[in-house]
PDB file of C-alpha atoms in Angstrom:
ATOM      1  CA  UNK A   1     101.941  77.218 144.411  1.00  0.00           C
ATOM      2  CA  UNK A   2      98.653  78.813 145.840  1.00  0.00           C
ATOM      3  CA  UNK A   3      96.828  75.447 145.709  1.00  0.00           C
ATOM      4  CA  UNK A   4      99.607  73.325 146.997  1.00  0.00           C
ATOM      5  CA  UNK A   5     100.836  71.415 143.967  1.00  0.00           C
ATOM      6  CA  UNK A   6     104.605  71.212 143.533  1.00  0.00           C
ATOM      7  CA  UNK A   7     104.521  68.699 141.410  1.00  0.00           C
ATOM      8  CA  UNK A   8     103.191  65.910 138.652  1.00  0.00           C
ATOM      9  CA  UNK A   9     102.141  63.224 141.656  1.00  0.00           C
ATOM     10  CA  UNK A  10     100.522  65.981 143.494  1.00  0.00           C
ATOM     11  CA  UNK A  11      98.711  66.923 140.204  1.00  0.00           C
ATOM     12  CA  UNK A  12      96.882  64.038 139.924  1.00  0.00           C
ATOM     13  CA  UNK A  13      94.248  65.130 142.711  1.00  0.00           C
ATOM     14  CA  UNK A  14      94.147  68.481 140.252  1.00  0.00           C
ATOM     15  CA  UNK A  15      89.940  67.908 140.030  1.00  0.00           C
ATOM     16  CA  UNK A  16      90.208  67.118 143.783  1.00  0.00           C
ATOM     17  CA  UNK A  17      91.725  70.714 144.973  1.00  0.00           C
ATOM     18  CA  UNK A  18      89.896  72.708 142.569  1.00  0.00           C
ATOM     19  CA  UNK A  19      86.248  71.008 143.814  1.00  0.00           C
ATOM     20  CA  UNK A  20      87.675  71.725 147.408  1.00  0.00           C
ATOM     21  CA  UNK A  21      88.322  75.613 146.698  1.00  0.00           C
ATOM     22  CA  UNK A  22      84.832  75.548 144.726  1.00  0.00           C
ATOM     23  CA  UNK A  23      82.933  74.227 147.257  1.00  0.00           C
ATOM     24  CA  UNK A  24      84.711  74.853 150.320  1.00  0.00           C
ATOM     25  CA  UNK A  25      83.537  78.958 149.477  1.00  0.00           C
ATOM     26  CA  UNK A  26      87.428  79.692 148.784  1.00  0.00           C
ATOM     27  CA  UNK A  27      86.274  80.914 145.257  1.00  0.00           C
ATOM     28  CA  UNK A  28      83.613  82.780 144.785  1.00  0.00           C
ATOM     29  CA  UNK A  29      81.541  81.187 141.258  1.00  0.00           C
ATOM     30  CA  UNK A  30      77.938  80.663 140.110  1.00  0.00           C
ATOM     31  CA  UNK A  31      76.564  77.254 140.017  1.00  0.00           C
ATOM     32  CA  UNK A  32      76.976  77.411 136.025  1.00  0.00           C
ATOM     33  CA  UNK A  33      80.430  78.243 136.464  1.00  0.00           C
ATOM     34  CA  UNK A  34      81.223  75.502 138.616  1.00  0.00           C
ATOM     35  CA  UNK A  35      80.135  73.004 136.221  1.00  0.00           C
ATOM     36  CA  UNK A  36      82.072  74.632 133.510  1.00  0.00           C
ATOM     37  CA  UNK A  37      85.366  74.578 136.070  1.00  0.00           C
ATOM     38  CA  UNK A  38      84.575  70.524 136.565  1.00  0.00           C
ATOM     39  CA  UNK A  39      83.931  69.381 133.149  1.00  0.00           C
ATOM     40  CA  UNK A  40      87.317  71.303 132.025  1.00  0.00           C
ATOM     41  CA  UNK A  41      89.382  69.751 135.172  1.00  0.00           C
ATOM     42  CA  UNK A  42      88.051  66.387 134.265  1.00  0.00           C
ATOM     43  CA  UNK A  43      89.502  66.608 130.488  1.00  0.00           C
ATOM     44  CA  UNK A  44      92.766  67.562 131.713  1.00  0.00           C
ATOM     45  CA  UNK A  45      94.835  64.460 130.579  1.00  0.00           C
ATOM     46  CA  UNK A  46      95.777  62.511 133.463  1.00  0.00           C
ATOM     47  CA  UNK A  47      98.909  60.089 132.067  1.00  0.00           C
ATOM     48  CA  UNK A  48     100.498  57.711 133.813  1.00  0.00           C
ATOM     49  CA  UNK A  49     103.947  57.470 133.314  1.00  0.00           C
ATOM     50  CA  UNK A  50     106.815  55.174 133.342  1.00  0.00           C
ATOM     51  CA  UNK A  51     110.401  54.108 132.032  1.00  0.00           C
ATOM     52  CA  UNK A  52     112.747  51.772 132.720  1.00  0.00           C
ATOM     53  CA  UNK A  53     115.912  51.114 131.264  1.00  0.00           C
ATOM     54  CA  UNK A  54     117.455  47.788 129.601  1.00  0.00           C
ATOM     55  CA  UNK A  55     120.488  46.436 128.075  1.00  0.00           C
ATOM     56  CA  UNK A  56     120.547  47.517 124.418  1.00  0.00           C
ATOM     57  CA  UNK A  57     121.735  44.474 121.916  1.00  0.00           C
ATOM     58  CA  UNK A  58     121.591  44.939 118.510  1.00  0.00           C
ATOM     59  CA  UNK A  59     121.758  41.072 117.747  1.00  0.00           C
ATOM     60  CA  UNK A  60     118.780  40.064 119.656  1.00  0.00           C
ATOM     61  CA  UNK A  61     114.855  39.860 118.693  1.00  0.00           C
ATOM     62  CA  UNK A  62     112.496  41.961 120.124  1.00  0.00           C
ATOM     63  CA  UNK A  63     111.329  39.192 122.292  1.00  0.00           C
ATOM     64  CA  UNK A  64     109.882  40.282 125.957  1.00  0.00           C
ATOM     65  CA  UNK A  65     110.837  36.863 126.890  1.00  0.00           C
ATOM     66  CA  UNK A  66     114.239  36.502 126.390  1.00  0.00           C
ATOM     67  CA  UNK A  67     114.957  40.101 127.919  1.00  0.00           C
ATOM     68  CA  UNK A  68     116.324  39.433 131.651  1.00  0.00           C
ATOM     69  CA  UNK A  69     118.065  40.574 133.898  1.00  0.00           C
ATOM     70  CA  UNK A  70     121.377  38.929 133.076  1.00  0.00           C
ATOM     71  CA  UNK A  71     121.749  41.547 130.333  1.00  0.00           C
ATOM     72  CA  UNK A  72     124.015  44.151 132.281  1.00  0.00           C
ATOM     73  CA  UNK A  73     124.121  47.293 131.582  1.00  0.00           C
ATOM     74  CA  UNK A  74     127.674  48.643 130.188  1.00  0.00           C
ATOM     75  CA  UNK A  75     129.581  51.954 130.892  1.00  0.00           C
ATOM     76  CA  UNK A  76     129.489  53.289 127.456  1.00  0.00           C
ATOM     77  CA  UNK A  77     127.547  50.701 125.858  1.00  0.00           C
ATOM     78  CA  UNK A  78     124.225  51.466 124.222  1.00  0.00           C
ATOM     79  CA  UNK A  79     120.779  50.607 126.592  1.00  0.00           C
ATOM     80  CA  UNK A  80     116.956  51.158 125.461  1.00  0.00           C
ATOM     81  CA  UNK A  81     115.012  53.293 127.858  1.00  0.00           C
ATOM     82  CA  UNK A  82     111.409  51.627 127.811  1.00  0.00           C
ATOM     83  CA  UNK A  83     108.751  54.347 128.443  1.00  0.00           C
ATOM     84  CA  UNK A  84     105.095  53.236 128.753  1.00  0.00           C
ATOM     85  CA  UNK A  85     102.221  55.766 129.051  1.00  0.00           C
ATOM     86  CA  UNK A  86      98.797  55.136 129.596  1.00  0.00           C
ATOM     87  CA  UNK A  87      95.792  58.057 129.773  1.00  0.00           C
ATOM     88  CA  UNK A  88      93.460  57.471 132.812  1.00  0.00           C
ATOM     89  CA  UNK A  89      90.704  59.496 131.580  1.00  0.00           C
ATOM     90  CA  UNK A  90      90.946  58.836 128.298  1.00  0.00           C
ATOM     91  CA  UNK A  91      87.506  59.053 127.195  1.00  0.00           C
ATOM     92  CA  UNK A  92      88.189  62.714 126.817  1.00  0.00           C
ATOM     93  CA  UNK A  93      89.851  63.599 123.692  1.00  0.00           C
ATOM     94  CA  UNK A  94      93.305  64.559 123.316  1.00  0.00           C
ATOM     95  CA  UNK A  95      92.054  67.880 121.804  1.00  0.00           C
ATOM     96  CA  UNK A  96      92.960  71.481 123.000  1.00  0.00           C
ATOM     97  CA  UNK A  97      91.387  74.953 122.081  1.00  0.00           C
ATOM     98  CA  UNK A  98      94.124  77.345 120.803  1.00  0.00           C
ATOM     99  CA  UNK A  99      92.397  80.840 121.777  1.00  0.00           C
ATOM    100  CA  UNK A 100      95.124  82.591 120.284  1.00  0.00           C
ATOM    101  CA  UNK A 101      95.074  80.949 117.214  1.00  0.00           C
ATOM    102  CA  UNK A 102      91.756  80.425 116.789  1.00  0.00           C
ATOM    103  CA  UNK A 103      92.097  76.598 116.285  1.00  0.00           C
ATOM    104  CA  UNK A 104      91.785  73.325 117.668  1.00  0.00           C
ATOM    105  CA  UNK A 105      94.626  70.862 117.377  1.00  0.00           C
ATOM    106  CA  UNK A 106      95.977  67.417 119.128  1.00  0.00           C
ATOM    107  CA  UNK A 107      97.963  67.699 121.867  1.00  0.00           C
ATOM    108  CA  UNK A 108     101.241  66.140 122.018  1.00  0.00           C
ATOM    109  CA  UNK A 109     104.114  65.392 124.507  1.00  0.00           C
ATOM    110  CA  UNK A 110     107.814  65.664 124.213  1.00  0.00           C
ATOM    111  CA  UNK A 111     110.293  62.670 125.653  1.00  0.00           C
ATOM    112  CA  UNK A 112     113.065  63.522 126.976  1.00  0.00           C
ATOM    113  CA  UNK A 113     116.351  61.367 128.321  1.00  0.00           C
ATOM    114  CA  UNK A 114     119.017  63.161 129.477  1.00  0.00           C
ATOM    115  CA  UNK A 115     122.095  63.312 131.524  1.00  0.00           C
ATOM    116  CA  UNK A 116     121.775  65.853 134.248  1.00  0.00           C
ATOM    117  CA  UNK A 117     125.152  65.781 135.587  1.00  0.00           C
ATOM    118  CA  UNK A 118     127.121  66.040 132.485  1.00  0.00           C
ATOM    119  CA  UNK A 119     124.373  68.626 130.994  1.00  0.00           C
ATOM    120  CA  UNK A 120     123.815  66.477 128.224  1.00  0.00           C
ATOM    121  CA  UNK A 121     120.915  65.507 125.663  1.00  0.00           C
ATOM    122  CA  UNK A 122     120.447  61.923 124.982  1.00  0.00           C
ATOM    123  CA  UNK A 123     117.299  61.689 123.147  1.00  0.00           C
ATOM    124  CA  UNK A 124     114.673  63.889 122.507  1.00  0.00           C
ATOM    125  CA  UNK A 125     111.196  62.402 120.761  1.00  0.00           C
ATOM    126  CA  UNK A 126     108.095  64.466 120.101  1.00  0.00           C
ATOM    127  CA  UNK A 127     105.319  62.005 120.205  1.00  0.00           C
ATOM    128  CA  UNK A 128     101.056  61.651 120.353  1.00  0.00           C
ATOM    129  CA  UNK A 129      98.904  58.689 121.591  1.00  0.00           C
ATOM    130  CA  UNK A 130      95.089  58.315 121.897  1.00  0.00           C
ATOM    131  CA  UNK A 131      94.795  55.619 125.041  1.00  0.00           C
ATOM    132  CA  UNK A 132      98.107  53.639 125.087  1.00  0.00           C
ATOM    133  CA  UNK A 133     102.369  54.294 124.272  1.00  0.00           C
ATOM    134  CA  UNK A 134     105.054  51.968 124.601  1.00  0.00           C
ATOM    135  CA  UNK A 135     108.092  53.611 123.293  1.00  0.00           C
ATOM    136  CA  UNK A 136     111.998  51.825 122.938  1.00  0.00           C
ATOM    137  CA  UNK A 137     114.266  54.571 122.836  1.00  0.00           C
ATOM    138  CA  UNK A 138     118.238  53.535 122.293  1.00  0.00           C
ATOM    139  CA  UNK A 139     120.507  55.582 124.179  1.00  0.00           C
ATOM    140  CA  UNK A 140     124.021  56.003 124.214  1.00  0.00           C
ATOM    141  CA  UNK A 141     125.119  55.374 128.233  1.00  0.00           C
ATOM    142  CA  UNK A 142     127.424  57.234 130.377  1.00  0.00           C
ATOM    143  CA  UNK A 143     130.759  56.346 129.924  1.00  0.00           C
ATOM    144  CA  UNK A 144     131.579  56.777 134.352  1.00  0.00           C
ATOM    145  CA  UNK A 145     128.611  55.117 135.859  1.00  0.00           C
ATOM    146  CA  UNK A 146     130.157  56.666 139.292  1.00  0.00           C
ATOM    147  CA  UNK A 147     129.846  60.406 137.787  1.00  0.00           C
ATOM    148  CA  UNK A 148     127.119  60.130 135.822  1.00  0.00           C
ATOM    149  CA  UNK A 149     124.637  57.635 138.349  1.00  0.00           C
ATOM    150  CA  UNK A 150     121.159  58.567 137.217  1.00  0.00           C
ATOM    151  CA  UNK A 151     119.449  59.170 133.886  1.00  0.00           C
ATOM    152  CA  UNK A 152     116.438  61.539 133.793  1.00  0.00           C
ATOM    153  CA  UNK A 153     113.522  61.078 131.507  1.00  0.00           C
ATOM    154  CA  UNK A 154     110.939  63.764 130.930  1.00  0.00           C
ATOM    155  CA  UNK A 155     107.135  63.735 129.982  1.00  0.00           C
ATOM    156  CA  UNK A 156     106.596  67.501 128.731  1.00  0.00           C
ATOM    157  CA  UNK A 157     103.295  68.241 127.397  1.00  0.00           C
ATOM    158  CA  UNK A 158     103.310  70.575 124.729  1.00  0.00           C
ATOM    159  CA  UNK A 159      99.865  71.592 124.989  1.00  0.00           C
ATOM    160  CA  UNK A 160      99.326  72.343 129.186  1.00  0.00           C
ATOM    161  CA  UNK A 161     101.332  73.814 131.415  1.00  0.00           C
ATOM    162  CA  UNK A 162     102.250  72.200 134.755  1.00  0.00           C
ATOM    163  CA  UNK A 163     101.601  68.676 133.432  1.00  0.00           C
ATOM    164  CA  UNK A 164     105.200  67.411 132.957  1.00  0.00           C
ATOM    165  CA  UNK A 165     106.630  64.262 134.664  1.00  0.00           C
ATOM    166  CA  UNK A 166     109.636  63.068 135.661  1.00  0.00           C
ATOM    167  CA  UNK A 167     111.215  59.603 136.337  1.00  0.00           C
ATOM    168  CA  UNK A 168     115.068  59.398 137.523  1.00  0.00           C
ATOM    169  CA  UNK A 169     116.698  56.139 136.619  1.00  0.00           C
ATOM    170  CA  UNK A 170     119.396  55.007 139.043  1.00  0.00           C
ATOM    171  CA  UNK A 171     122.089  53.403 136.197  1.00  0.00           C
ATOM    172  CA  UNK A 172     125.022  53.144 139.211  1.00  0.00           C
ATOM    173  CA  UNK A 173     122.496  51.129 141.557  1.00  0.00           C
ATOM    174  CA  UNK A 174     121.286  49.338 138.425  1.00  0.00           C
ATOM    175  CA  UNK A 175     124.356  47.810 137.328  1.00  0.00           C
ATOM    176  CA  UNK A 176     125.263  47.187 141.097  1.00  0.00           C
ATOM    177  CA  UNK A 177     122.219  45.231 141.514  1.00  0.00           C
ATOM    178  CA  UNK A 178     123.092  43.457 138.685  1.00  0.00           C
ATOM    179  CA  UNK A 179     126.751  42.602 139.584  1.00  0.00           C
ATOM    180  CA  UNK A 180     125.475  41.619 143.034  1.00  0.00           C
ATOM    181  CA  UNK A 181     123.255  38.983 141.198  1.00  0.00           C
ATOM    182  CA  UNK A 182     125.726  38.142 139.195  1.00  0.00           C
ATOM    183  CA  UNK A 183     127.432  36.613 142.363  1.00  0.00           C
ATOM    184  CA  UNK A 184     125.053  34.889 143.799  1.00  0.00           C
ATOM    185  CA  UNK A 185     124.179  32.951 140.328  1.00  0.00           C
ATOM    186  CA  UNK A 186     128.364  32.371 140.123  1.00  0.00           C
ATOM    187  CA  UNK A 187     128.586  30.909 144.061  1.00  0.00           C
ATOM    188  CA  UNK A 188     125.534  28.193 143.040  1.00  0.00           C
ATOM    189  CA  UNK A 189     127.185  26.536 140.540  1.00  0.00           C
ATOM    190  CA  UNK A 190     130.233  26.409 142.480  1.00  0.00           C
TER     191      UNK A 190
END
């Protein structure tokens, strides 16, 4: 891109660039346009974003505390991607100005979890938050950790362009990990 973003970590300097090219002369603006360029930068929703992924089982409370690590994740099992999101600026509203339809409406986001390597949709949720999301969504895994070893889940925005995220979860180093610990927990009681 002309201003050197490639992608969603880049964009979060978005006001940065754009006061750079403003001031730096690149762009050519009045003083009154310049404040109109800042205040819209600054009400661009910056969201941080972030998933992880956890042993689905159907038996067990939805207790934080008794979710650890010893809960493996299982070729063809079921797991619950956890996706937290959190607006940094969110003393802006979540509003956005549809010129085309002559409207204002909320904006909302889409999330996606998917398989990349097998081309295939594992959940799809169309969601809208104010300041704060935590979101549980059960998946159905991979059933070959070795050809399948990452998941991908997607922040889309609905509403802006170029403000979509993406967070690749490593299932084949995951489990791994996990059988690794496995061993040293079995050679301490030995």
């Amino acid at each position: 891109a002309e201003d050197g973003i490639r992608d969603a970590q880049e964009s979060r300097g978005l006001g940065d660039v754009y006061k750079r090219q403003v001031h730096g002369g690149e762009l050519r603006l009045e003083e009154y346009q310049i404040s109109e360029v800042e205040q819209f930068v600054a009400k661009i929703p910056d969201i941080s974003f972030r998933a992880s992924i956890r042993n689905f089982n159907a038996e067990q409370e939805e207790n934080e505390a008794e979710e650890t690590k010893e809960q493996h994740l299982e070729e063809g099992g079921e797991a619950k991607v956890v996706v937290n999101l959190r607006r940094e600026n969110a003393k802006f509203p979540l509003r956005v100005d549809m010129r085309q339809l002559g409207k204002t409406k909320d904006a909302s986001w889409w999330l996606v979890v998917a398989d990349e390597t097998k081309q295939t949709l594992l959940s799809l949720k169309k969601i809208f938050f104010k300041d704060k999301l935590r979101r549980d969504i059960q998946i159905s895994l991979p059933t070959n950790f070795e050809e399948s070893p990452k998941l991908t889940v997607m922040l889309i925005s609905d509403s802006y362009i170029g403000l979509d995220q993406i967070i690749y979860l490593n299932i084949l180093k995951r489990r791994k990990a996990d059988e690794e610990s496995e061993t040293k927990q079995s050679r301490r009681y030995i």
